[in-house]
């Protein structure tokens, strides 16, 4: 492990997590992006489409494709924003709310399993290290 770089471990771990979520989501005709979008949309008030991309860390073109697919499957509906006629709010349909619960339970199961296999101290260190790395990147202290 000492010869692997930090970015390699981060990337390999995230790819394994993404693959795991995509495999699970495929059992329901979905993707990890769909599940993440379902969890990112306010289930009562809807969410402005312009805030979803940054919230999910997705580029506009990928988000547009994901939302179109979700709309085609009956998971979401779009409505004009009553506070800003130029904007659109994304709402979950009843079907979307059901699938949101499924996504939520999947994420909770992942967290529960990890917590059962990693001590609180190890997890705290992981969170601290991740936060420091994010701060270094955000504050442009690496490059």
mmCIF file of C-alpha atoms in Angstrom:
data_model
loop_
_atom_site.group_PDB
_atom_site.id
_atom_site.type_symbol
_atom_site.label_atom_id
_atom_site.label_comp_id
_atom_site.label_asym_id
_atom_site.label_seq_id
_atom_site.Cartn_x
_atom_site.Cartn_y
_atom_site.Cartn_z
ATOM 1 C CA UNK A 1 0.000 0.000 0.000
ATOM 2 C CA UNK A 2 2.896 2.394 0.671
ATOM 3 C CA UNK A 3 3.730 2.609 -3.053
ATOM 4 C CA UNK A 4 0.212 3.769 -4.020
ATOM 5 C CA UNK A 5 -0.411 7.482 -4.262
ATOM 6 C CA UNK A 6 -3.167 9.166 -2.268
ATOM 7 C CA UNK A 7 -5.053 10.152 -5.417
ATOM 8 C CA UNK A 8 -4.875 6.536 -6.658
ATOM 9 C CA UNK A 9 -6.487 5.234 -3.461
ATOM 10 C CA UNK A 10 -9.178 7.933 -3.567
ATOM 11 C CA UNK A 11 -9.948 7.287 -7.234
ATOM 12 C CA UNK A 12 -9.952 3.481 -6.921
ATOM 13 C CA UNK A 13 -12.187 3.627 -3.847
ATOM 14 C CA UNK A 14 -14.651 6.032 -5.461
ATOM 15 C CA UNK A 15 -14.741 3.930 -8.637
ATOM 16 C CA UNK A 16 -15.505 0.825 -6.563
ATOM 17 C CA UNK A 17 -18.293 2.661 -4.704
ATOM 18 C CA UNK A 18 -19.747 4.011 -7.960
ATOM 19 C CA UNK A 19 -19.596 0.563 -9.574
ATOM 20 C CA UNK A 20 -21.313 -0.969 -6.521
ATOM 21 C CA UNK A 21 -24.110 1.640 -6.581
ATOM 22 C CA UNK A 22 -24.546 1.293 -10.361
ATOM 23 C CA UNK A 23 -24.792 -2.500 -10.057
ATOM 24 C CA UNK A 24 -27.437 -2.155 -7.345
ATOM 25 C CA UNK A 25 -29.317 0.547 -9.269
ATOM 26 C CA UNK A 26 -29.316 -1.597 -12.430
ATOM 27 C CA UNK A 27 -31.500 -4.109 -10.557
ATOM 28 C CA UNK A 28 -34.173 -1.400 -10.632
ATOM 29 C CA UNK A 29 -33.540 -0.048 -14.130
ATOM 30 C CA UNK A 30 -31.699 2.984 -12.762
ATOM 31 C CA UNK A 31 -28.195 4.398 -12.348
ATOM 32 C CA UNK A 32 -26.241 5.870 -9.484
ATOM 33 C CA UNK A 33 -26.792 9.339 -11.015
ATOM 34 C CA UNK A 34 -30.547 8.788 -10.984
ATOM 35 C CA UNK A 35 -30.467 7.687 -7.347
ATOM 36 C CA UNK A 36 -28.313 10.646 -6.374
ATOM 37 C CA UNK A 37 -30.644 13.036 -8.204
ATOM 38 C CA UNK A 38 -33.663 11.535 -6.433
ATOM 39 C CA UNK A 39 -31.950 12.196 -3.099
ATOM 40 C CA UNK A 40 -30.967 15.738 -4.113
ATOM 41 C CA UNK A 41 -34.481 16.882 -5.039
ATOM 42 C CA UNK A 42 -36.543 18.276 -2.175
ATOM 43 C CA UNK A 43 -39.417 15.815 -1.931
ATOM 44 C CA UNK A 44 -41.952 18.451 -0.836
ATOM 45 C CA UNK A 45 -40.923 21.824 -2.301
ATOM 46 C CA UNK A 46 -39.112 20.707 -5.422
ATOM 47 C CA UNK A 47 -35.678 21.970 -6.394
ATOM 48 C CA UNK A 48 -34.595 24.585 -8.939
ATOM 49 C CA UNK A 49 -32.921 22.846 -11.850
ATOM 50 C CA UNK A 50 -30.053 25.355 -11.698
ATOM 51 C CA UNK A 51 -29.066 24.246 -8.189
ATOM 52 C CA UNK A 52 -29.066 20.511 -8.907
ATOM 53 C CA UNK A 53 -25.866 20.450 -10.982
ATOM 54 C CA UNK A 54 -23.658 22.138 -8.384
ATOM 55 C CA UNK A 55 -25.355 20.194 -5.581
ATOM 56 C CA UNK A 56 -24.556 16.915 -7.310
ATOM 57 C CA UNK A 57 -21.202 17.915 -8.777
ATOM 58 C CA UNK A 58 -22.501 17.218 -12.291
ATOM 59 C CA UNK A 59 -21.882 19.059 -15.524
ATOM 60 C CA UNK A 60 -24.945 20.628 -17.159
ATOM 61 C CA UNK A 61 -24.991 18.220 -20.125
ATOM 62 C CA UNK A 62 -24.849 15.126 -17.896
ATOM 63 C CA UNK A 63 -27.515 16.545 -15.614
ATOM 64 C CA UNK A 64 -29.776 17.376 -18.569
ATOM 65 C CA UNK A 65 -29.441 13.798 -19.837
ATOM 66 C CA UNK A 66 -30.150 12.360 -16.373
ATOM 67 C CA UNK A 67 -33.203 14.592 -15.835
ATOM 68 C CA UNK A 68 -34.570 13.745 -19.296
ATOM 69 C CA UNK A 69 -34.249 10.036 -18.538
ATOM 70 C CA UNK A 70 -35.901 10.507 -15.144
ATOM 71 C CA UNK A 71 -38.750 12.448 -16.720
ATOM 72 C CA UNK A 72 -39.220 9.737 -19.369
ATOM 73 C CA UNK A 73 -39.446 7.110 -16.593
ATOM 74 C CA UNK A 74 -42.028 9.147 -14.682
ATOM 75 C CA UNK A 75 -39.770 9.882 -11.705
ATOM 76 C CA UNK A 76 -39.882 13.680 -11.963
ATOM 77 C CA UNK A 77 -41.912 16.493 -13.443
ATOM 78 C CA UNK A 78 -40.846 20.016 -14.326
ATOM 79 C CA UNK A 79 -42.882 23.100 -13.461
ATOM 80 C CA UNK A 80 -42.241 26.799 -13.981
ATOM 81 C CA UNK A 81 -40.816 28.476 -10.912
ATOM 82 C CA UNK A 82 -43.616 30.748 -9.580
ATOM 83 C CA UNK A 83 -41.001 33.076 -8.054
ATOM 84 C CA UNK A 84 -38.919 33.312 -11.225
ATOM 85 C CA UNK A 85 -40.687 32.708 -14.541
ATOM 86 C CA UNK A 86 -37.364 32.046 -16.255
ATOM 87 C CA UNK A 87 -36.587 29.097 -13.988
ATOM 88 C CA UNK A 88 -37.857 25.558 -13.652
ATOM 89 C CA UNK A 89 -38.512 23.570 -10.498
ATOM 90 C CA UNK A 90 -38.000 19.818 -10.487
ATOM 91 C CA UNK A 91 -40.538 17.825 -8.463
ATOM 92 C CA UNK A 92 -40.647 14.142 -7.628
ATOM 93 C CA UNK A 93 -43.711 12.246 -8.792
ATOM 94 C CA UNK A 94 -45.267 9.690 -6.434
ATOM 95 C CA UNK A 95 -43.262 7.040 -8.303
ATOM 96 C CA UNK A 96 -40.156 9.196 -7.871
ATOM 97 C CA UNK A 97 -40.802 9.438 -4.125
ATOM 98 C CA UNK A 98 -41.029 5.643 -3.921
ATOM 99 C CA UNK A 99 -37.729 5.269 -5.776
ATOM 100 C CA UNK A 100 -36.208 7.999 -3.590
ATOM 101 C CA UNK A 101 -36.940 5.858 -0.525
ATOM 102 C CA UNK A 102 -35.260 2.915 -2.231
ATOM 103 C CA UNK A 103 -32.193 5.074 -2.973
ATOM 104 C CA UNK A 104 -32.157 6.374 0.592
ATOM 105 C CA UNK A 105 -32.291 2.851 2.016
ATOM 106 C CA UNK A 106 -29.459 1.768 -0.290
ATOM 107 C CA UNK A 107 -27.226 4.605 0.941
ATOM 108 C CA UNK A 108 -28.154 3.904 4.573
ATOM 109 C CA UNK A 109 -27.310 0.208 4.081
ATOM 110 C CA UNK A 110 -23.890 1.148 2.675
ATOM 111 C CA UNK A 111 -23.235 3.465 5.645
ATOM 112 C CA UNK A 112 -24.431 0.867 8.151
ATOM 113 C CA UNK A 113 -22.188 -1.821 6.672
ATOM 114 C CA UNK A 114 -19.145 0.464 6.613
ATOM 115 C CA UNK A 115 -19.790 1.554 10.219
ATOM 116 C CA UNK A 116 -19.994 -2.103 11.311
ATOM 117 C CA UNK A 117 -16.574 -2.794 9.787
ATOM 118 C CA UNK A 118 -14.683 0.393 10.625
ATOM 119 C CA UNK A 119 -14.206 1.774 14.127
ATOM 120 C CA UNK A 120 -15.563 5.199 15.041
ATOM 121 C CA UNK A 121 -11.979 6.404 15.452
ATOM 122 C CA UNK A 122 -10.950 5.173 11.991
ATOM 123 C CA UNK A 123 -14.025 6.743 10.436
ATOM 124 C CA UNK A 124 -13.350 10.041 12.218
ATOM 125 C CA UNK A 125 -9.780 10.046 10.871
ATOM 126 C CA UNK A 126 -11.072 9.298 7.369
ATOM 127 C CA UNK A 127 -13.516 12.227 7.597
ATOM 128 C CA UNK A 128 -10.808 14.563 8.911
ATOM 129 C CA UNK A 129 -8.352 13.585 6.167
ATOM 130 C CA UNK A 130 -11.040 13.969 3.492
ATOM 131 C CA UNK A 131 -11.976 17.395 4.829
ATOM 132 C CA UNK A 132 -8.345 18.554 4.806
ATOM 133 C CA UNK A 133 -7.838 17.322 1.231
ATOM 134 C CA UNK A 134 -11.007 19.140 0.133
ATOM 135 C CA UNK A 135 -9.873 22.347 1.849
ATOM 136 C CA UNK A 136 -6.434 22.158 0.208
ATOM 137 C CA UNK A 137 -8.071 21.766 -3.189
ATOM 138 C CA UNK A 138 -10.732 24.416 -2.590
ATOM 139 C CA UNK A 139 -8.179 26.945 -1.361
ATOM 140 C CA UNK A 140 -5.917 26.095 -4.338
ATOM 141 C CA UNK A 141 -3.022 25.228 -2.037
ATOM 142 C CA UNK A 142 -1.837 22.271 -4.125
ATOM 143 C CA UNK A 143 -1.327 23.801 -7.588
#
